[in-house]
PDB file of C-alpha atoms in Angstrom:
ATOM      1  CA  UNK Q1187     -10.360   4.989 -32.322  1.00  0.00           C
ATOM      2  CA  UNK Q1188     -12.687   2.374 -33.913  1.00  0.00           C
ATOM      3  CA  UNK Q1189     -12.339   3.472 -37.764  1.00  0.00           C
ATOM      4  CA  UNK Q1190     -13.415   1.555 -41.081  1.00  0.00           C
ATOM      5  CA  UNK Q1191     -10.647   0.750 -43.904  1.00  0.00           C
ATOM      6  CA  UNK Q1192      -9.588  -1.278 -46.943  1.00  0.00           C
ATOM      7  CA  UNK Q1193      -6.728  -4.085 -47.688  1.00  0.00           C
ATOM      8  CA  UNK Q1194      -5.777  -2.849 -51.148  1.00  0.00           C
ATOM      9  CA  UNK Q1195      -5.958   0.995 -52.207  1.00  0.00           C
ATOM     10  CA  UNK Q1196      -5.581  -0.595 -56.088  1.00  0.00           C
ATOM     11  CA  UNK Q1197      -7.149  -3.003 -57.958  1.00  0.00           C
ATOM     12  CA  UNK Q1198      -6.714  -3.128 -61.925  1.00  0.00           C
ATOM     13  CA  UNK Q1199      -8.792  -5.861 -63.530  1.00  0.00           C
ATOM     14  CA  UNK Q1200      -8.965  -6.708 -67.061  1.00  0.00           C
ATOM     15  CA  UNK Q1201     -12.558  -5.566 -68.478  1.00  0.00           C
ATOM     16  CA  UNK Q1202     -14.975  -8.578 -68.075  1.00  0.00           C
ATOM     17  CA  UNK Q1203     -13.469 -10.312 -65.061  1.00  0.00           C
ATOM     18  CA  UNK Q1204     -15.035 -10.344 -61.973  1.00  0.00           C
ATOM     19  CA  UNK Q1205     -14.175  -7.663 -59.379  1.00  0.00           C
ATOM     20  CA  UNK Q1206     -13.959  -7.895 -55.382  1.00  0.00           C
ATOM     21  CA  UNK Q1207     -13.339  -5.139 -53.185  1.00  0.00           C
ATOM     22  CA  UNK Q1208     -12.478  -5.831 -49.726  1.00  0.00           C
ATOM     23  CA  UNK Q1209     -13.215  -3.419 -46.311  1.00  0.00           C
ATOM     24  CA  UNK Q1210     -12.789  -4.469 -42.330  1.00  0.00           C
ATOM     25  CA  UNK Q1211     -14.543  -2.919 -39.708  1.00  0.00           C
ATOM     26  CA  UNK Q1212     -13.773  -2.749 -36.199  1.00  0.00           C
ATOM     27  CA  UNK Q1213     -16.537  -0.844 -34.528  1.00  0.00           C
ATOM     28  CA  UNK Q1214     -18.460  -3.917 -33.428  1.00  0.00           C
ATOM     29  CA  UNK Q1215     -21.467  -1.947 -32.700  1.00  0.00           C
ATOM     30  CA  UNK Q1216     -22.355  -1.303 -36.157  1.00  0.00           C
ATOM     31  CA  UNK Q1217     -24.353  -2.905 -38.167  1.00  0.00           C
ATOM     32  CA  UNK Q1218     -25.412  -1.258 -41.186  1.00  0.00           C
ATOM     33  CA  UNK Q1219     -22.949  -1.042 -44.295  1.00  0.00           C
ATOM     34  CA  UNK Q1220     -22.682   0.853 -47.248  1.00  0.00           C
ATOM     35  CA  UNK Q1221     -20.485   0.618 -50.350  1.00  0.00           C
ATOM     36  CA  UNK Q1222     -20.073   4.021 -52.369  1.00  0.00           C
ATOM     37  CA  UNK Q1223     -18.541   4.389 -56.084  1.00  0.00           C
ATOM     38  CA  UNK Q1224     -17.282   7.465 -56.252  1.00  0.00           C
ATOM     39  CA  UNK Q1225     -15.255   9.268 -60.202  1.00  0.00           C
ATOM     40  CA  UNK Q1226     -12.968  11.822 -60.448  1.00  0.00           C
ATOM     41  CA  UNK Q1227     -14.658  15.011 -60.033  1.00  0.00           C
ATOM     42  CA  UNK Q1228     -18.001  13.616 -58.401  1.00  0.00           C
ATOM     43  CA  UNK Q1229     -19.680  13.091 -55.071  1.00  0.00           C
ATOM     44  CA  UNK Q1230     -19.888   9.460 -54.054  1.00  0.00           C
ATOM     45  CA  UNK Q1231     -23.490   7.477 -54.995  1.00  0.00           C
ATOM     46  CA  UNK Q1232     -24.925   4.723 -52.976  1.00  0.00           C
ATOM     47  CA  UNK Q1233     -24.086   1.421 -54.729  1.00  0.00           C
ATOM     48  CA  UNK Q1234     -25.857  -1.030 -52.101  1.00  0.00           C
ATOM     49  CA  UNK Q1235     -26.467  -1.376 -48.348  1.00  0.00           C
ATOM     50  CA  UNK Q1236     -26.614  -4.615 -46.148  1.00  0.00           C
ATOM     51  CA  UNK Q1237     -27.636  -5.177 -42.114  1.00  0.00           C
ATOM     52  CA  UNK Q1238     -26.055  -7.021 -40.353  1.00  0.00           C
ATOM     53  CA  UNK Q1239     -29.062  -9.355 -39.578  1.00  0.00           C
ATOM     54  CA  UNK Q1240     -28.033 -10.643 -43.488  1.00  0.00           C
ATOM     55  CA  UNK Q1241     -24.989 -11.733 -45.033  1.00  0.00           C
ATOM     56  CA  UNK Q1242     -25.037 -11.644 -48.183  1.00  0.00           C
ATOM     57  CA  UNK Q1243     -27.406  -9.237 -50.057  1.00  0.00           C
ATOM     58  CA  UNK Q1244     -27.269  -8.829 -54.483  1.00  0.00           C
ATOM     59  CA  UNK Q1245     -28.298  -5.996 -56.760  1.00  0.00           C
ATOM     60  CA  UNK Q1246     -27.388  -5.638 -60.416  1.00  0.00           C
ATOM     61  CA  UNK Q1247     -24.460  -6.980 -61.161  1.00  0.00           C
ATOM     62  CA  UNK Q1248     -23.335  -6.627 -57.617  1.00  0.00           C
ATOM     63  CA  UNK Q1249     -22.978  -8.806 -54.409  1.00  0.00           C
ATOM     64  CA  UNK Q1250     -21.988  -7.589 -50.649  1.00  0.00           C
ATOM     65  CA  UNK Q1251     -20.662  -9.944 -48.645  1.00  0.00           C
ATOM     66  CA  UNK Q1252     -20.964  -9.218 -44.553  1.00  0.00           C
ATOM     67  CA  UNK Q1253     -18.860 -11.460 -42.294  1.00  0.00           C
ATOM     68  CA  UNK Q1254     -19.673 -10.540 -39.121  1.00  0.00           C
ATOM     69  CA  UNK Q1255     -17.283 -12.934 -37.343  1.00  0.00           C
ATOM     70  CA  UNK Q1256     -14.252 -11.703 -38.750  1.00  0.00           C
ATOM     71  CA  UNK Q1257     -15.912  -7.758 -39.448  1.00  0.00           C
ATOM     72  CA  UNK Q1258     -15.243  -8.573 -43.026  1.00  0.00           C
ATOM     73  CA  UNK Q1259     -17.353  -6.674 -45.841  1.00  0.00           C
ATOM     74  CA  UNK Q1260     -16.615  -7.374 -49.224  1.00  0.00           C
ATOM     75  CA  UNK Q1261     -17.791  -5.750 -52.481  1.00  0.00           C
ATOM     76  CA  UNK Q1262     -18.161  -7.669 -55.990  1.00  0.00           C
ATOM     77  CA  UNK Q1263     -18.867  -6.657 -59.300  1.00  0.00           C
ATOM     78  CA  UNK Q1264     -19.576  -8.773 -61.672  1.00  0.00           C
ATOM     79  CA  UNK Q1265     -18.147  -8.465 -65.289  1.00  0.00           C
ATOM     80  CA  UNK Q1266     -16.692  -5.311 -64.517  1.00  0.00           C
ATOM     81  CA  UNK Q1267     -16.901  -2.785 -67.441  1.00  0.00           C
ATOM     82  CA  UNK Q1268     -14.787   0.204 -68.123  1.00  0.00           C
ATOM     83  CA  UNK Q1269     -17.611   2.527 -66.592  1.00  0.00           C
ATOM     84  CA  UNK Q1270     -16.836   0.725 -63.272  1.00  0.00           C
ATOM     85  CA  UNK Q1271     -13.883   2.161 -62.705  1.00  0.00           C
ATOM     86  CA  UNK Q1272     -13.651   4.699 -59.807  1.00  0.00           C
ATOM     87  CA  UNK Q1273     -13.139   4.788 -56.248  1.00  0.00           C
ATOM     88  CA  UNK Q1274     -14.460   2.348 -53.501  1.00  0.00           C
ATOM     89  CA  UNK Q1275     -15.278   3.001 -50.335  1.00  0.00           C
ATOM     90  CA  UNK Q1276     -17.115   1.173 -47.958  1.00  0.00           C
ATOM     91  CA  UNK Q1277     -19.273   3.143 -44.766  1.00  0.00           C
ATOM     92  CA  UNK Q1278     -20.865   2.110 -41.595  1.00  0.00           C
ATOM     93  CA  UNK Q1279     -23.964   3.448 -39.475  1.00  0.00           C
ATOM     94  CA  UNK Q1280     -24.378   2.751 -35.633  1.00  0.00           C
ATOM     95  CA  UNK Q1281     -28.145   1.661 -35.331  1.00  0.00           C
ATOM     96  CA  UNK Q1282     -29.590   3.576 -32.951  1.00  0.00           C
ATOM     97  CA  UNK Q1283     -27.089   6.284 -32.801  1.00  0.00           C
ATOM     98  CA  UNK Q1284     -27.607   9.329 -34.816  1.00  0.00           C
ATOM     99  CA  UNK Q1285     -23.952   9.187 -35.846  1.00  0.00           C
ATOM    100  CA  UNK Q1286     -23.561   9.720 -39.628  1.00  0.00           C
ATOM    101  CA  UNK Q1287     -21.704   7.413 -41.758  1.00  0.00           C
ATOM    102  CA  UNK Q1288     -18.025   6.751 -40.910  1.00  0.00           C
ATOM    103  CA  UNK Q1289     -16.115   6.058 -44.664  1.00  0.00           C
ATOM    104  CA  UNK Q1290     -12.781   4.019 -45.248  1.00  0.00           C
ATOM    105  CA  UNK Q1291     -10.068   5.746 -47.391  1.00  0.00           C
ATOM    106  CA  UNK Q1292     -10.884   3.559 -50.299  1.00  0.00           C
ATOM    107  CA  UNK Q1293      -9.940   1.212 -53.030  1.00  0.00           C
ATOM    108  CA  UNK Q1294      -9.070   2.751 -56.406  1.00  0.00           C
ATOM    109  CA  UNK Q1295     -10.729   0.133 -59.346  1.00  0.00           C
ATOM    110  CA  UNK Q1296      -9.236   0.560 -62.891  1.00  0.00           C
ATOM    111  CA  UNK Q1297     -10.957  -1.281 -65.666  1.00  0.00           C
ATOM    112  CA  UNK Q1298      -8.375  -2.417 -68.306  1.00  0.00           C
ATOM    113  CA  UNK Q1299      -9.941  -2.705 -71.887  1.00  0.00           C
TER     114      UNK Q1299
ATOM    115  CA  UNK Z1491     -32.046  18.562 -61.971  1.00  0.00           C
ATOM    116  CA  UNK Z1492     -33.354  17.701 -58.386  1.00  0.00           C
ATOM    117  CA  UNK Z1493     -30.258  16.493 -57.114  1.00  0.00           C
ATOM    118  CA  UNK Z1494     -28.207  18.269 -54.238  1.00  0.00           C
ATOM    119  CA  UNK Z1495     -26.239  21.287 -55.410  1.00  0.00           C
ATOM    120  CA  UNK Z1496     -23.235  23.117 -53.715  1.00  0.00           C
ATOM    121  CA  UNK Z1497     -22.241  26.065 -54.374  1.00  0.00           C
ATOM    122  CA  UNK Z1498     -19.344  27.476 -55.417  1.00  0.00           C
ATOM    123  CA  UNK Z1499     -18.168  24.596 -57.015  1.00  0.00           C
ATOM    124  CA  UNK Z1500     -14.456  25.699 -56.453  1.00  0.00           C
ATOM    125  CA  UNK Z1501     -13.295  28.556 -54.523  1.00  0.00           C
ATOM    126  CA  UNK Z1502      -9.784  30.071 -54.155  1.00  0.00           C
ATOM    127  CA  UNK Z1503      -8.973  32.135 -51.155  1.00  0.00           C
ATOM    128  CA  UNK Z1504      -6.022  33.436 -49.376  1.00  0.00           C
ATOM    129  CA  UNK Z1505      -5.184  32.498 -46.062  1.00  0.00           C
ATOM    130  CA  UNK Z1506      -7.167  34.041 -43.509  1.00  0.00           C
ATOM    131  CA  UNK Z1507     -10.098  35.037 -45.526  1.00  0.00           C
ATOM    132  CA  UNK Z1508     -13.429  33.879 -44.804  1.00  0.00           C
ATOM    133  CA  UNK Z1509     -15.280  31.899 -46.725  1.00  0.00           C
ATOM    134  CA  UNK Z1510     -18.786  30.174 -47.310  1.00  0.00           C
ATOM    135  CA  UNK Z1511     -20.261  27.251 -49.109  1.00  0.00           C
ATOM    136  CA  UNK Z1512     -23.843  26.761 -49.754  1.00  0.00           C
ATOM    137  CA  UNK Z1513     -26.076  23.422 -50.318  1.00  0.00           C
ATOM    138  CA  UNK Z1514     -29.442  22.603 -51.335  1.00  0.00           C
ATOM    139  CA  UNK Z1515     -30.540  18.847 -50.413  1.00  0.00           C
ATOM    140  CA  UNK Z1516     -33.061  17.174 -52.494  1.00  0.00           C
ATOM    141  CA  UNK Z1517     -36.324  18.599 -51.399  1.00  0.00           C
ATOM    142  CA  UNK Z1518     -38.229  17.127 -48.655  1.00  0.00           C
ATOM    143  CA  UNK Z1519     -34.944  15.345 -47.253  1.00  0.00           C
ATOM    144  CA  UNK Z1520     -34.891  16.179 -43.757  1.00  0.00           C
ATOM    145  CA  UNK Z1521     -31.222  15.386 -42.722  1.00  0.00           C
ATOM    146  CA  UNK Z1522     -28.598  17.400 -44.253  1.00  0.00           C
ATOM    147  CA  UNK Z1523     -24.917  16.439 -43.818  1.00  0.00           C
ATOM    148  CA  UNK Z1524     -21.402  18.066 -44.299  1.00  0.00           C
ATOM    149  CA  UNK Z1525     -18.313  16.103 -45.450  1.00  0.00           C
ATOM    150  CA  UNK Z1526     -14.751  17.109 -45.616  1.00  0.00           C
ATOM    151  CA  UNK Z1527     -12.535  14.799 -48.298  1.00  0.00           C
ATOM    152  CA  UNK Z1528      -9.105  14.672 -48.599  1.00  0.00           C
ATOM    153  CA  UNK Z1529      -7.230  13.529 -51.807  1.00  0.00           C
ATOM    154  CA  UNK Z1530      -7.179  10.054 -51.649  1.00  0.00           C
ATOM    155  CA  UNK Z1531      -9.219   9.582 -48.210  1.00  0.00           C
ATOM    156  CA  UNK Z1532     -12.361   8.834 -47.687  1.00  0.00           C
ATOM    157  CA  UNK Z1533     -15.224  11.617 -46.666  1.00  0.00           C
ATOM    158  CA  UNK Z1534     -15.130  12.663 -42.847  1.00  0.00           C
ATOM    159  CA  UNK Z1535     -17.896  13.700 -40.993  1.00  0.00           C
ATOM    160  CA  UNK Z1536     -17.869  17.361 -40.100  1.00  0.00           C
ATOM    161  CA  UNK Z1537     -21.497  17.833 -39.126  1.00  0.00           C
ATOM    162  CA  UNK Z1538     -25.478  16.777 -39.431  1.00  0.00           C
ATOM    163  CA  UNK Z1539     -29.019  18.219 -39.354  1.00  0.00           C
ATOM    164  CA  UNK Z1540     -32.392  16.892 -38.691  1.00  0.00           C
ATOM    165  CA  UNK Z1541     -34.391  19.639 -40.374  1.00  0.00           C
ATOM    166  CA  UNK Z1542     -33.678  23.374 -38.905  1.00  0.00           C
ATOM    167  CA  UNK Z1543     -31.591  21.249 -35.677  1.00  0.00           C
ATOM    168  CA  UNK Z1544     -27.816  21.090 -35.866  1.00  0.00           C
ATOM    169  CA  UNK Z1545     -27.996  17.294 -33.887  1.00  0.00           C
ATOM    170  CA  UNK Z1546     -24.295  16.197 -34.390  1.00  0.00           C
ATOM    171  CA  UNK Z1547     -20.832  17.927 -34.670  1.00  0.00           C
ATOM    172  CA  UNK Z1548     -17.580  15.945 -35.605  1.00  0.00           C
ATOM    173  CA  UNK Z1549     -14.524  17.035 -33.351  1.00  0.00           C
ATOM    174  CA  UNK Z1550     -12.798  17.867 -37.071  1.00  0.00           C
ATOM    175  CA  UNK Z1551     -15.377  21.235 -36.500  1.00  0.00           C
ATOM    176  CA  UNK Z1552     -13.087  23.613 -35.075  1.00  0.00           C
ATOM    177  CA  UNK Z1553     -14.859  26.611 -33.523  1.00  0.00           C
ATOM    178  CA  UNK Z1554     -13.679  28.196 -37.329  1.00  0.00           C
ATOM    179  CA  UNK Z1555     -16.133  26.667 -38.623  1.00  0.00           C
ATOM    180  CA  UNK Z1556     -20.130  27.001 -38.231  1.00  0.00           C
ATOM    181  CA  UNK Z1557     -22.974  25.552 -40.079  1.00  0.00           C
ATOM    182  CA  UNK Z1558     -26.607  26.608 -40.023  1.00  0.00           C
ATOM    183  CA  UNK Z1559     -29.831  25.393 -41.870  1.00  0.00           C
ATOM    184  CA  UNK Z1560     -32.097  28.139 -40.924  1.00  0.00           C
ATOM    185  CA  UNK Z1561     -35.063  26.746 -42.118  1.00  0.00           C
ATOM    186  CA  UNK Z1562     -34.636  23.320 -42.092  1.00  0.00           C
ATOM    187  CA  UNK Z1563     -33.777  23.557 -46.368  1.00  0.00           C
ATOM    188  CA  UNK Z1564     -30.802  24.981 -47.721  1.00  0.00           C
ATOM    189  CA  UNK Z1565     -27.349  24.964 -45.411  1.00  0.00           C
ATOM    190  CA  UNK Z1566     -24.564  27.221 -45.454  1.00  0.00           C
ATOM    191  CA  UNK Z1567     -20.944  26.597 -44.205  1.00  0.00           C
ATOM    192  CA  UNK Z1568     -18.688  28.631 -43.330  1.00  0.00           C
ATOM    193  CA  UNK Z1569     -15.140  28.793 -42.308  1.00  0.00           C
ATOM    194  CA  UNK Z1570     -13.336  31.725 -41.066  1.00  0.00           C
ATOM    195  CA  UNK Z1571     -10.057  32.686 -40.651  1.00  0.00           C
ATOM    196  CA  UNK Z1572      -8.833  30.310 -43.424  1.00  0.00           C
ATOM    197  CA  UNK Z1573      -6.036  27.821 -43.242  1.00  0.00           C
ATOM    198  CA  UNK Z1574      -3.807  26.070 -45.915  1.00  0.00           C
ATOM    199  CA  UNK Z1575      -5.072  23.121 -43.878  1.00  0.00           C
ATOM    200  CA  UNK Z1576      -8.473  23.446 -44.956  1.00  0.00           C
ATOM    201  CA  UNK Z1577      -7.927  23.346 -48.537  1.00  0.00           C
ATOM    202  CA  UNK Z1578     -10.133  20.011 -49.159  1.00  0.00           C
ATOM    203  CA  UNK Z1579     -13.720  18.903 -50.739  1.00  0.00           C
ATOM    204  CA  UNK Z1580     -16.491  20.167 -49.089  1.00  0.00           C
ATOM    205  CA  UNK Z1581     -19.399  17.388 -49.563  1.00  0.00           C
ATOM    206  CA  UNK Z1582     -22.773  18.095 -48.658  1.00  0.00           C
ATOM    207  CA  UNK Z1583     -25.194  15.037 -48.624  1.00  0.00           C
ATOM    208  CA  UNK Z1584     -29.271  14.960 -47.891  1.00  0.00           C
ATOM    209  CA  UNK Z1585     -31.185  11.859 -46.801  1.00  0.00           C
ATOM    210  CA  UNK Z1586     -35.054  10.898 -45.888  1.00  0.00           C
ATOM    211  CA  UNK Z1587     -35.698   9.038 -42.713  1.00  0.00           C
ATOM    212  CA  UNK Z1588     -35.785   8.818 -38.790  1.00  0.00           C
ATOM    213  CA  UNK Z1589     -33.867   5.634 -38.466  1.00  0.00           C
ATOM    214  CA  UNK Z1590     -30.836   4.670 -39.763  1.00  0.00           C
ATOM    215  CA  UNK Z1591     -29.246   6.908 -41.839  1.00  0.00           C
ATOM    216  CA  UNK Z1592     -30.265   5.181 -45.031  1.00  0.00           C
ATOM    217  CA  UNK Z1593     -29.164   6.257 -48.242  1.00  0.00           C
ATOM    218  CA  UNK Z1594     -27.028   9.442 -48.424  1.00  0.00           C
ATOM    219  CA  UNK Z1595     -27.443  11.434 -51.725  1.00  0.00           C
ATOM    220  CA  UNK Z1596     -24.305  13.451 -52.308  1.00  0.00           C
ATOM    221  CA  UNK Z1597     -23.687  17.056 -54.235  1.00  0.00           C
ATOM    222  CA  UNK Z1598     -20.431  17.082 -56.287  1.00  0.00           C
ATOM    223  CA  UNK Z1599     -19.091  19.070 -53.837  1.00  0.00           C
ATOM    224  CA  UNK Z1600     -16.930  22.472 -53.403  1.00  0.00           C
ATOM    225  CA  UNK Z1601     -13.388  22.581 -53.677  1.00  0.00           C
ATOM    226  CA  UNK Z1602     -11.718  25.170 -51.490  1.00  0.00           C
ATOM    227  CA  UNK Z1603      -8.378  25.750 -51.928  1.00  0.00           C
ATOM    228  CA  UNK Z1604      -6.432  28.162 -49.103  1.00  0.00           C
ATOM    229  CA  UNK Z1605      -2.901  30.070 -50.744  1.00  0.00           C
TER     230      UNK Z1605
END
């Protein structure tokens, strides 16, 4: 089945550094992406959303990257802070469809002070 | 608070009990949506409403399980004849649109665990 996942269920970064989070997609009909932080205990909240008619789109402090050739979606975070850490995942939405949001199995970030 | 709240936030039961979760989306969101999440996976899909209409239903929805939003507000979920298997997170999740799904606002969820 066409799923969404991550390269690297860990990622421990010193606080301060920069922080990229990476996801591949296979379902080539979709084209809307969403990354979600999710802590311990918590439902997951919307971080930031890109089409696919864009390829790179920026909020505060950070960046998604959409590589549509490769169905590569990347996630960074600029000088990550402790509060950062949590769990990644990224999600994709068939336009069109009325499918809801199809998640990865995520990327655990852990802040080092 | 005017976020989306579940309800019980953790439940206990013993295997082959029935049990029910409750959510109440962010008013005036129209689509309603019910996650399962595993420890360490991501949320799956279970099922979807456009106000009182049940549009979508994930294959995970075995006929133990049935979800109703009566009047297109609050939405129950219930599962009967528990299994150990269905010990998870039960996410509920409200959004506003027609479109694309947009920007799913999340409850914090109801932990079931099955003895």
């Amino acid at each position: 089945g066409e799923s969404v996942g991550l390269h690297l269920p860990t990622l421990s970064v010193q606080e301060g550094d920069n922080s990229i989070i990476n996801c591949a997609y296979s379902n080539s009909a979709s084209d809307y992406f969403i990354w979600y932080k999710q802590e311990s205990g918590k439902g997951p909240q919307f971080i930031i959303d890109i089409r696919s008619n864009m390829d790179k789109r920026q909020g505060q402090r950070v960046t998604v990257l959409l590589n549509k050739t490769v169905k590569h979606l990347s996630l960074q975070i600029a000088a990550t802070q402790p509060g950062d850490s949590a769990v990644y995942f990224c999600a994709e939405n068939i336009k069109e469809g009325r499918r809801a949001l199809t998640f990865g199995s995520g990327t655990r970030l852990q802040v080092q002070p | 608070d005017t976020g989306v709240s579940q309800d019980p936030r953790h439940k206990i039961t013993k295997r082959g009990q029935n049990v029910t979760f409750r959510c109440d989306p962010i008013s005036e969101h129209n689509r309603l949506y019910w996650y399962r999440q595993t420890l360490g996976q991501g949320p799956e899909f279970l099922t979807y409403f456009q106000n009182e209409a049940q549009l979508e239903k994930s294959r995970l929805l075995s006929d133990r399980f049935s979800a109703e939003r009566p009047k297109g507000s609050f939405s129950t979920l219930e599962i009967q004849r528990t299994e150990q298997g269905d010990s998870a997170m039960y996410l509920c999740a409200s959004s506003v649109g027609q479109g694309y799904t947009g920007e799913l606002f999340f409850g914090e969820g109801s932990r079931l665990t099955v003895l």
